[in-house]
mmCIF file of C-alpha atoms and ligand atoms in Angstrom:
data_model
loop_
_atom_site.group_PDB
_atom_site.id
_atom_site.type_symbol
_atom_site.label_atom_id
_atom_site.label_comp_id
_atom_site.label_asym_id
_atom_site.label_seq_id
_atom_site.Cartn_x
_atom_site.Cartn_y
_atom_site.Cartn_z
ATOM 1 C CA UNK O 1 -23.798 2.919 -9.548
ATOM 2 C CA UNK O 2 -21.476 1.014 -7.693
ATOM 3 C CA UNK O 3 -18.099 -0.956 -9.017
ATOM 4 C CA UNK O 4 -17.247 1.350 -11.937
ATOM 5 C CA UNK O 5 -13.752 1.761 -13.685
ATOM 6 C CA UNK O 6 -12.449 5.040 -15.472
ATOM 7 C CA UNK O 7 -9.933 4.219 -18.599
ATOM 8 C CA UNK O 8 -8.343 6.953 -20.295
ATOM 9 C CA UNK O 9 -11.712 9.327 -19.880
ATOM 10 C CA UNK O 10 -14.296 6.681 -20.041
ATOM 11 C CA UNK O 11 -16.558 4.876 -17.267
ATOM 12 C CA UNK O 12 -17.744 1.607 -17.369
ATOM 13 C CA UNK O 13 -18.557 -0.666 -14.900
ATOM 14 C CA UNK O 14 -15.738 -3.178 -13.818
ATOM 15 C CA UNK O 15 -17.093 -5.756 -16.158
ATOM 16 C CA UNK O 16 -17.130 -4.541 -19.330
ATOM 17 C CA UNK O 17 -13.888 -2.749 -19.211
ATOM 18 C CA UNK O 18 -10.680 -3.869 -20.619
ATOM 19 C CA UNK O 19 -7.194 -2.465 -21.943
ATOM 20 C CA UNK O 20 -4.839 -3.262 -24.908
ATOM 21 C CA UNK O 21 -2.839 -6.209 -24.770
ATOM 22 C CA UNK O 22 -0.056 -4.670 -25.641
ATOM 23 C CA UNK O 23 -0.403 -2.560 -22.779
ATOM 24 C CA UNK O 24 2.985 -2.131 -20.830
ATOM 25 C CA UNK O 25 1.960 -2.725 -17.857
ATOM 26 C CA UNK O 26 0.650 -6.282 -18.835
ATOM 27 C CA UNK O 27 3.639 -7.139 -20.961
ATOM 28 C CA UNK O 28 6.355 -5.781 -18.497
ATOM 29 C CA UNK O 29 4.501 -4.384 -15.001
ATOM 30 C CA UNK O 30 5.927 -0.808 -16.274
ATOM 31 C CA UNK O 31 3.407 0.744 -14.641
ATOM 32 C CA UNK O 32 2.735 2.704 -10.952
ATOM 33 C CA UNK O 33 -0.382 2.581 -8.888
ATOM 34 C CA UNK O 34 -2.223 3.684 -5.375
ATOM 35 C CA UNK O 35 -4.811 2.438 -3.374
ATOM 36 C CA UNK O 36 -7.224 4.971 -1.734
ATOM 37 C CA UNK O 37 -10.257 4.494 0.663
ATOM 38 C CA UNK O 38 -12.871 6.433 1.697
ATOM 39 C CA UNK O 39 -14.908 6.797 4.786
ATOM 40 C CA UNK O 40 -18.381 8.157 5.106
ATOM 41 C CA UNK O 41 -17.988 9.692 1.301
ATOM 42 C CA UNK O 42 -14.748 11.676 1.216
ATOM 43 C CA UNK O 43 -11.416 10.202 -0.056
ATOM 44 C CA UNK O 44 -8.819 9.764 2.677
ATOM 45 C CA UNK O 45 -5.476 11.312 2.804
ATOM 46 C CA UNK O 46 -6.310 11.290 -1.579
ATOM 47 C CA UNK O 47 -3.097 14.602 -1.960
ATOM 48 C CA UNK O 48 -0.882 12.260 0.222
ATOM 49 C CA UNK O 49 -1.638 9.300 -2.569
ATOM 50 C CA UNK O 50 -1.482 11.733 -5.539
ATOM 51 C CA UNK O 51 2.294 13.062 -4.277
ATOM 52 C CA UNK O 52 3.741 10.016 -3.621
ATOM 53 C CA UNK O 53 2.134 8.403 -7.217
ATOM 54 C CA UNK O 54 4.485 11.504 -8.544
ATOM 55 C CA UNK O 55 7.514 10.221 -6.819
ATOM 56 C CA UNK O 56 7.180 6.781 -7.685
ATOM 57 C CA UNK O 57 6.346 8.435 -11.598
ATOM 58 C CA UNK O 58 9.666 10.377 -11.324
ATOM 59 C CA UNK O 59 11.452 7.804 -10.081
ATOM 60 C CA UNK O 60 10.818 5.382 -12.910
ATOM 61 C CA UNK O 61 10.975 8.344 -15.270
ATOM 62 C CA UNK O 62 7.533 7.479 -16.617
ATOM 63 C CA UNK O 63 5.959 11.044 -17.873
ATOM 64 C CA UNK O 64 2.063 11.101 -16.559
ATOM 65 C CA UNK O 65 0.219 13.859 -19.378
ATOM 66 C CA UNK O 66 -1.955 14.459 -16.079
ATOM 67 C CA UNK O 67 -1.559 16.702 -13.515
ATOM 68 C CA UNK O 68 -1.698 15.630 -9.970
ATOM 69 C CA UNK O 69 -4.753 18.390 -9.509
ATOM 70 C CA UNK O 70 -6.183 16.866 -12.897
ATOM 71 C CA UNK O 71 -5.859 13.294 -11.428
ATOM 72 C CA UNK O 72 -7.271 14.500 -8.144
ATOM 73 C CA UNK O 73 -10.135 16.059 -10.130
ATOM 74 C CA UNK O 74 -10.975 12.877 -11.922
ATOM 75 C CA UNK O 75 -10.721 10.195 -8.861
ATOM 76 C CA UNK O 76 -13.131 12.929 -7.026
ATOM 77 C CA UNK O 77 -15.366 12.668 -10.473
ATOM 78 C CA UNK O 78 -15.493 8.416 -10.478
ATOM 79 C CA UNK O 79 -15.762 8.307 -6.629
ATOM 80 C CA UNK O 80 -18.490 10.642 -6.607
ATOM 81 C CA UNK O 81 -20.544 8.264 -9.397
ATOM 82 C CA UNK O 82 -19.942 4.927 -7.764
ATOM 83 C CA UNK O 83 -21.901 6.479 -5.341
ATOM 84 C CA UNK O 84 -20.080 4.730 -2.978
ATOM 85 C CA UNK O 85 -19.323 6.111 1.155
ATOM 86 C CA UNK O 86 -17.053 2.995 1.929
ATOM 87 C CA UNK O 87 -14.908 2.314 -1.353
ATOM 88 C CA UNK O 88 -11.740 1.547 -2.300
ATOM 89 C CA UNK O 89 -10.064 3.506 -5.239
ATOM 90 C CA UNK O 90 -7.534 2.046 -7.424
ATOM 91 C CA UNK O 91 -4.913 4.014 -9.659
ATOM 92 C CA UNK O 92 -2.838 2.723 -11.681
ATOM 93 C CA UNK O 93 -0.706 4.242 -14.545
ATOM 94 C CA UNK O 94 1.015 2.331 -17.102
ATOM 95 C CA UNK O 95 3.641 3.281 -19.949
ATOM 96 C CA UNK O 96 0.728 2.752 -22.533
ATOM 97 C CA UNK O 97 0.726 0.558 -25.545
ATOM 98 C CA UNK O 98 3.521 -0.053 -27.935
ATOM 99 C CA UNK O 99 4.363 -3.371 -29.469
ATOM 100 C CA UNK O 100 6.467 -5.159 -27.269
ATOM 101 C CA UNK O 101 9.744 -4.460 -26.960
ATOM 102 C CA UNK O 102 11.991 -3.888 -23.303
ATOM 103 C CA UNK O 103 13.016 -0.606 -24.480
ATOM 104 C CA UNK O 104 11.230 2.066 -23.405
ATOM 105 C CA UNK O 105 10.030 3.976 -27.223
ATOM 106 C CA UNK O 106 10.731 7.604 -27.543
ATOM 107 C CA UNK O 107 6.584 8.927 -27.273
ATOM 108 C CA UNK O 108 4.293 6.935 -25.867
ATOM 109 C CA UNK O 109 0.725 7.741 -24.456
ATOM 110 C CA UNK O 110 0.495 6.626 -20.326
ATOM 111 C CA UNK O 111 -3.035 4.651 -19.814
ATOM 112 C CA UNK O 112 -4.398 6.031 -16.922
ATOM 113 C CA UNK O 113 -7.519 3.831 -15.194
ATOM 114 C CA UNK O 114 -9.674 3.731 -11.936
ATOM 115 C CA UNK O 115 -11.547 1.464 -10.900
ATOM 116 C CA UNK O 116 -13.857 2.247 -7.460
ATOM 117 C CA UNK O 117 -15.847 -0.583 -5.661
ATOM 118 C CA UNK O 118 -16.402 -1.390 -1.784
ATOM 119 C CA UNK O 119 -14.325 -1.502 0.725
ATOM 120 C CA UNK O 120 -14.376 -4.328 3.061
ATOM 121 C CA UNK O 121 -13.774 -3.938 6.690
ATOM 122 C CA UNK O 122 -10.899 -4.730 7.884
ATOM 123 C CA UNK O 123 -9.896 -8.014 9.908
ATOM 124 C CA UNK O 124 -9.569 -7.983 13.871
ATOM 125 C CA UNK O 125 -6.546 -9.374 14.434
ATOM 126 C CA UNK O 126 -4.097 -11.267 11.711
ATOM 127 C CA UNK O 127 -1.110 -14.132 11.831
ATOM 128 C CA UNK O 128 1.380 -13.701 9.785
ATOM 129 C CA UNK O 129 4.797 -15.496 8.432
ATOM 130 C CA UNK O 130 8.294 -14.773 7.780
ATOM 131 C CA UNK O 131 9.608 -14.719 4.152
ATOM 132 C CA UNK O 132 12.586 -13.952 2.234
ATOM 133 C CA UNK O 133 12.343 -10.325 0.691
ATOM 134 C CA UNK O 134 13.041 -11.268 -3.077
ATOM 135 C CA UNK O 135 11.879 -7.724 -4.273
ATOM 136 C CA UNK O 136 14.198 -5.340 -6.279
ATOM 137 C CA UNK O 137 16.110 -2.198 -4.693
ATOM 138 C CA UNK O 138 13.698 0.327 -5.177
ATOM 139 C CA UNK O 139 10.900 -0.721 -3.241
ATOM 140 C CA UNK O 140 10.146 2.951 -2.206
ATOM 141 C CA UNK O 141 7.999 2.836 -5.957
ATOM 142 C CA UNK O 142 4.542 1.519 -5.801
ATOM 143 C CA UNK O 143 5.052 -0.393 -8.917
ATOM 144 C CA UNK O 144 2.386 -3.080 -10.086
ATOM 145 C CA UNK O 145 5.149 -5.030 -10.661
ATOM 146 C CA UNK O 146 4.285 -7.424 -7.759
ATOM 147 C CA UNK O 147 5.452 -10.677 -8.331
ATOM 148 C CA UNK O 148 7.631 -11.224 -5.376
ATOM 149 C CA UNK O 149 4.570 -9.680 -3.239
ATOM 150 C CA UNK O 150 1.227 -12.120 -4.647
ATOM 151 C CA UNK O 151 4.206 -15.277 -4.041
ATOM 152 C CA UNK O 152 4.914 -14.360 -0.926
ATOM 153 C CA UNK O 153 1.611 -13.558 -0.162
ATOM 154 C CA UNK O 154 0.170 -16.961 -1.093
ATOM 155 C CA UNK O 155 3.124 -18.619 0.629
ATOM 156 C CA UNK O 156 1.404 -16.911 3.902
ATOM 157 C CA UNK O 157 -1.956 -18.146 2.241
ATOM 158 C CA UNK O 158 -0.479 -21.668 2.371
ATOM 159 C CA UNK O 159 0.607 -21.431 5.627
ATOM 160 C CA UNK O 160 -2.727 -20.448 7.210
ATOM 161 C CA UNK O 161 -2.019 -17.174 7.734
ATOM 162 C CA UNK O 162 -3.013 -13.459 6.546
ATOM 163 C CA UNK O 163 0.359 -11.493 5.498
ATOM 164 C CA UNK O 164 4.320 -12.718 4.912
ATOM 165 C CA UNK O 165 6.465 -10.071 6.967
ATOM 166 C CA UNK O 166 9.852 -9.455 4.389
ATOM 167 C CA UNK O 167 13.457 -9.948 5.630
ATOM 168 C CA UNK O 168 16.171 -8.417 3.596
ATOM 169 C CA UNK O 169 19.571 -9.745 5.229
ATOM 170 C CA UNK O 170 18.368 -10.014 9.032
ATOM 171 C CA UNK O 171 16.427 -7.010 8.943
ATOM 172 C CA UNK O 172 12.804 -6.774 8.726
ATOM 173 C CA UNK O 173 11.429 -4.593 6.129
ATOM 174 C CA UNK O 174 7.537 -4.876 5.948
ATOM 175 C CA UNK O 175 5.237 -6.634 4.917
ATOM 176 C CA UNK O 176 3.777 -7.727 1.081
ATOM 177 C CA UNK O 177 1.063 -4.749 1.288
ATOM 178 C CA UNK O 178 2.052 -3.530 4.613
ATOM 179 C CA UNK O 179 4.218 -1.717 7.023
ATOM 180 C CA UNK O 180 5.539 -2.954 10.233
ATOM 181 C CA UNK O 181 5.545 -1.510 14.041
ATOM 182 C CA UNK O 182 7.215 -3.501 17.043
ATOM 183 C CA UNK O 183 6.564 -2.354 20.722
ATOM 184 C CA UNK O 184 9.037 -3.344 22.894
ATOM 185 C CA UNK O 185 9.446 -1.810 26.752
ATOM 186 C CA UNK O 186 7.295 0.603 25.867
ATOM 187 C CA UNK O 187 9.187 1.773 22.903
ATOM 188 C CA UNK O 188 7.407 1.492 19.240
ATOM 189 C CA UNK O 189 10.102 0.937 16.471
ATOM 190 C CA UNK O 190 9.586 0.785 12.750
ATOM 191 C CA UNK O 191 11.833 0.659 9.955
ATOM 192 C CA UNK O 192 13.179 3.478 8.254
ATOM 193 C CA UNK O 193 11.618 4.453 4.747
ATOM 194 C CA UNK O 194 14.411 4.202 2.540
ATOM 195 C CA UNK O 195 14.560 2.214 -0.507
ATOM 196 C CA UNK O 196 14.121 -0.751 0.316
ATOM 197 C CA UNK O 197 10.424 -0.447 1.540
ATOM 198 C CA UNK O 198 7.475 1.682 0.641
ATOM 199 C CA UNK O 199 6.870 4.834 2.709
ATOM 200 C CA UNK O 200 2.996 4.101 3.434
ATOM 201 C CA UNK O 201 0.692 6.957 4.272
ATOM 202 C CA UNK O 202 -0.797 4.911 7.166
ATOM 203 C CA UNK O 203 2.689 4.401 8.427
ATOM 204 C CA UNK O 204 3.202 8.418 8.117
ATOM 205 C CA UNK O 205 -0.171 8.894 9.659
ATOM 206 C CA UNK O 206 0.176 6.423 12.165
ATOM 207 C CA UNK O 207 3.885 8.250 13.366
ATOM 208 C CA UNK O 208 2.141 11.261 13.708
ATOM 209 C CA UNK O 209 -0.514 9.369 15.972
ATOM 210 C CA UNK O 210 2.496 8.254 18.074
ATOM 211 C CA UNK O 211 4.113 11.538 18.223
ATOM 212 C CA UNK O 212 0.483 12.981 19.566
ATOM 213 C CA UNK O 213 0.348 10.014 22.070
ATOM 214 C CA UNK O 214 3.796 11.386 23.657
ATOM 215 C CA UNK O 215 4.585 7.183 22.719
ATOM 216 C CA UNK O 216 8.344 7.027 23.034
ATOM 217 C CA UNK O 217 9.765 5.557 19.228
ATOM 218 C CA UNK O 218 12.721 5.160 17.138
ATOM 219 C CA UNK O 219 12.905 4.472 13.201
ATOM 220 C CA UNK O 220 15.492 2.449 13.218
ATOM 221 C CA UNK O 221 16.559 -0.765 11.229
ATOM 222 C CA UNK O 222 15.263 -4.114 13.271
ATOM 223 C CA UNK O 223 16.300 -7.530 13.265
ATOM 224 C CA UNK O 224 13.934 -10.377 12.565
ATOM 225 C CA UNK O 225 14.371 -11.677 15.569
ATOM 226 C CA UNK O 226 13.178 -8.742 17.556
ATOM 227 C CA UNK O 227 9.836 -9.859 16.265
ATOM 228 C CA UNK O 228 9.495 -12.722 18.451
ATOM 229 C CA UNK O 229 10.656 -10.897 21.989
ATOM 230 C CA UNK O 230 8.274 -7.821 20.846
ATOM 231 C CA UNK O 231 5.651 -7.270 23.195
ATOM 232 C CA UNK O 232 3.605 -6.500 20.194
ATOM 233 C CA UNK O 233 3.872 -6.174 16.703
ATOM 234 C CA UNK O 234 1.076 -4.812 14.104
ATOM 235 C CA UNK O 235 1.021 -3.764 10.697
ATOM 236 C CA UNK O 236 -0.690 -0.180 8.785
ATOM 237 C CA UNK O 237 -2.091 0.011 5.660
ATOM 238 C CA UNK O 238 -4.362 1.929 3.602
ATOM 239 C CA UNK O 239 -6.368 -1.341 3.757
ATOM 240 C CA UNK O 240 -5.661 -3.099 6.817
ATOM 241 C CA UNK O 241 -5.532 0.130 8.906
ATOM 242 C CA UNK O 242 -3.766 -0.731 12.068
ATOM 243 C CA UNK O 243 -3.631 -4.482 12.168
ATOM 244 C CA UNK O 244 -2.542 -6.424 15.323
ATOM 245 C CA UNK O 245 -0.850 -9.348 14.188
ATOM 246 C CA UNK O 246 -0.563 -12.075 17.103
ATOM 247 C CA UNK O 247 1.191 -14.996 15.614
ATOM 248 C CA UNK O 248 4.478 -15.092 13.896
ATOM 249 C CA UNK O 249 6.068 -18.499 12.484
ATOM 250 C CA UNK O 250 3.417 -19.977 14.914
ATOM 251 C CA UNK O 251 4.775 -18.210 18.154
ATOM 252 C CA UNK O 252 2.289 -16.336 20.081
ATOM 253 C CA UNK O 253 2.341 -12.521 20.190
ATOM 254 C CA UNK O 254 1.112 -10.928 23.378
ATOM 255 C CA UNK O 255 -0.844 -14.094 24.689
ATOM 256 C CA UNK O 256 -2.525 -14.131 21.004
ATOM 257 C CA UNK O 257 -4.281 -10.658 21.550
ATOM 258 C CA UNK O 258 -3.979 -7.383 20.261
ATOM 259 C CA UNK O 259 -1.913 -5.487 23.126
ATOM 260 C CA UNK O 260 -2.507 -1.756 24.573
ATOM 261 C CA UNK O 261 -0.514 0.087 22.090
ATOM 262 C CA UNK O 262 -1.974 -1.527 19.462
ATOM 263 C CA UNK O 263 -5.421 -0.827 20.468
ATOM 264 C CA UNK O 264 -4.745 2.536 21.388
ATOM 265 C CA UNK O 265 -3.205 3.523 17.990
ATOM 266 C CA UNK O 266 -5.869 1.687 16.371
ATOM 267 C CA UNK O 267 -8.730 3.459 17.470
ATOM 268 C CA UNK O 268 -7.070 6.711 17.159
ATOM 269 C CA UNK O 269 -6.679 6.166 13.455
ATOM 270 C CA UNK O 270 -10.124 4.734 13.032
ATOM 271 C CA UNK O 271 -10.965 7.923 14.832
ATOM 272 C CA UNK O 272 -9.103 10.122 12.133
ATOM 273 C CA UNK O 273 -11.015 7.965 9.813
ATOM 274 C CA UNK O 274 -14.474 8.805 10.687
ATOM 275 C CA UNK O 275 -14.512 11.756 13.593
HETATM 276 N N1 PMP N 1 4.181 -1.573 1.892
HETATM 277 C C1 PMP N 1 3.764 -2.115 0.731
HETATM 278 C C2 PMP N 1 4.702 -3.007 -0.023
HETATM 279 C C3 PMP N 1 2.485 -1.843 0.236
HETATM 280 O O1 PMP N 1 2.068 -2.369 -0.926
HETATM 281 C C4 PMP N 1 1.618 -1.022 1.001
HETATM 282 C C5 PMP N 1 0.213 -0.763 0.522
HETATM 283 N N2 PMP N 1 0.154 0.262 -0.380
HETATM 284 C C6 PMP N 1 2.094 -0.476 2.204
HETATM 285 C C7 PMP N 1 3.381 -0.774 2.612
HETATM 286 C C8 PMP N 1 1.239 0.432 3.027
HETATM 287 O O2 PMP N 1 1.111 1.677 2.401
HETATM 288 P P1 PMP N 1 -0.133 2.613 2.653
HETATM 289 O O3 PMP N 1 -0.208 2.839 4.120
HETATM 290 O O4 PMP N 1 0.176 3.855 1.927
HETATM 291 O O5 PMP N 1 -1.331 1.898 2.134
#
């Protein structure tokens, strides 16, 4: 079938499907999402997405009338029609519709929608830029209130390269749809998921990956300009996967090439991927 979208128990392809204008997740972004792939037709890591869509729910107080388990059931129901292997599955939530107003009303009825379509692969290697992290203080909630994100993304864009890396007063947090890893002396060193960034699965994943390498790491807060004496740097994502990144600011990373840690960790998760 391929590109299809789910909204509120309906399926449609991507085209033909639309939402309420007074939706308030158009008027205000008051709304939560995840981004899920799939390799070889099974949805990767899907509980891991569905439990921290809950957190990011709680933490915003916004009331899903699904279960996780139902939500699972019905992202395994629209994946399985798109008859898609590679895809990418978007979730999003939203407060629903109300007329506009800021304050939240007493009832209202979430709008819950999919959409599925194919995934592309990934890039090789990436450049990337530095950028002021303008973002709120709960960036721990996948919230599709992006803003600061798509500007500093295009401000990357503009600059000829693929992602903006975000620094919140000297430290580096992550980047606009990724997280970070430095390796330095054969250490690898991310920051620590607190508020201020998101807790990605492929980070998680990727931790655990280390951990099985015997890799010697520390989460612990880095300066930005750790990034240029790094011996490499790369970023994880649901999308990206591991991603070397070889340019920063225009300095060269590793000789411009994706370095040994980097490559190792990278095939190990593509392995995870698709055994
Ligand atoms: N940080 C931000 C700001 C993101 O949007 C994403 C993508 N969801 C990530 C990190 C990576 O998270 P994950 O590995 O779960 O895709």
């Amino acid at each position: 079938m391929g590109s299809i979208a789910y909204i509120n128990g309906e399926l449609l392809p991507i085209d033909q499907a639309s939402v309420n204008i007074e939706d308030r997740g158009y008027q205000f972004g008051d709304g939560i999402y995840e981004v899920v792939v799939s390799y070889n037709g099974s949805l990767f890591k899907l509980d891991a997405h569905l439990e921290r869509l809950k957190r990011s729910a709680e933490v915003i107080n916004l009331e899903i009338n699904h279960s996780i388990t139902e939500i699972r059931d019905i992202c395994q129901k629209v994946f399985l029609k798109s008859k898609l292997d590679f895809a990418s599955l978007y979730i999003q939530v939203t407060r629903g519709v109300s007329p506009r107003q800021h304050n939240i009303p007493e009832n209202y009825e979430p709008n819950l929608i999919i959409t599925v379509r194919e995934k592309p692969e990934p890039a090789e290697m990436v450049k990337a830029v530095t950028a002021e992290d303008l973002r709120w203080k709960k960036c721990c909630v996948k919230t599709t209130n992006l803003l600061p994100n798509v500007l500093a993304k295009r401000y990357a864009h503009d600059s000829g390269c693929d992602e903006a890396i975000l620094i919140r007063e000297g430290n580096l947090m992550e980047g606009t749809s990724t997280n970070i890893f430095l390796v330095k002396d054969g250490v690898v060193l991310t920051p620590p998921a607190d508020d201020y960034i998101l807790e990605g699965i492929t980070r998680n994943t990727v931790l655990n990956l280390i951990e099985e390498r015997g890799y010697s790491s520390k989460v612990r807060y880095i300066k930005a300009q750790e990034l240029f004496s790094a011996d490499e740097v790369f970023l994880t994502g649901t999308y990206v996967e591991v991603m070397p990144v070889v340019e920063i600011d225009g300095v060269t990373i590793n000789g411009g090439k994706p370095g040994p840690y980097t490559k190792t960790l990278r095939e190990d998760y593509r392995n995870l991927l698709a055994p």
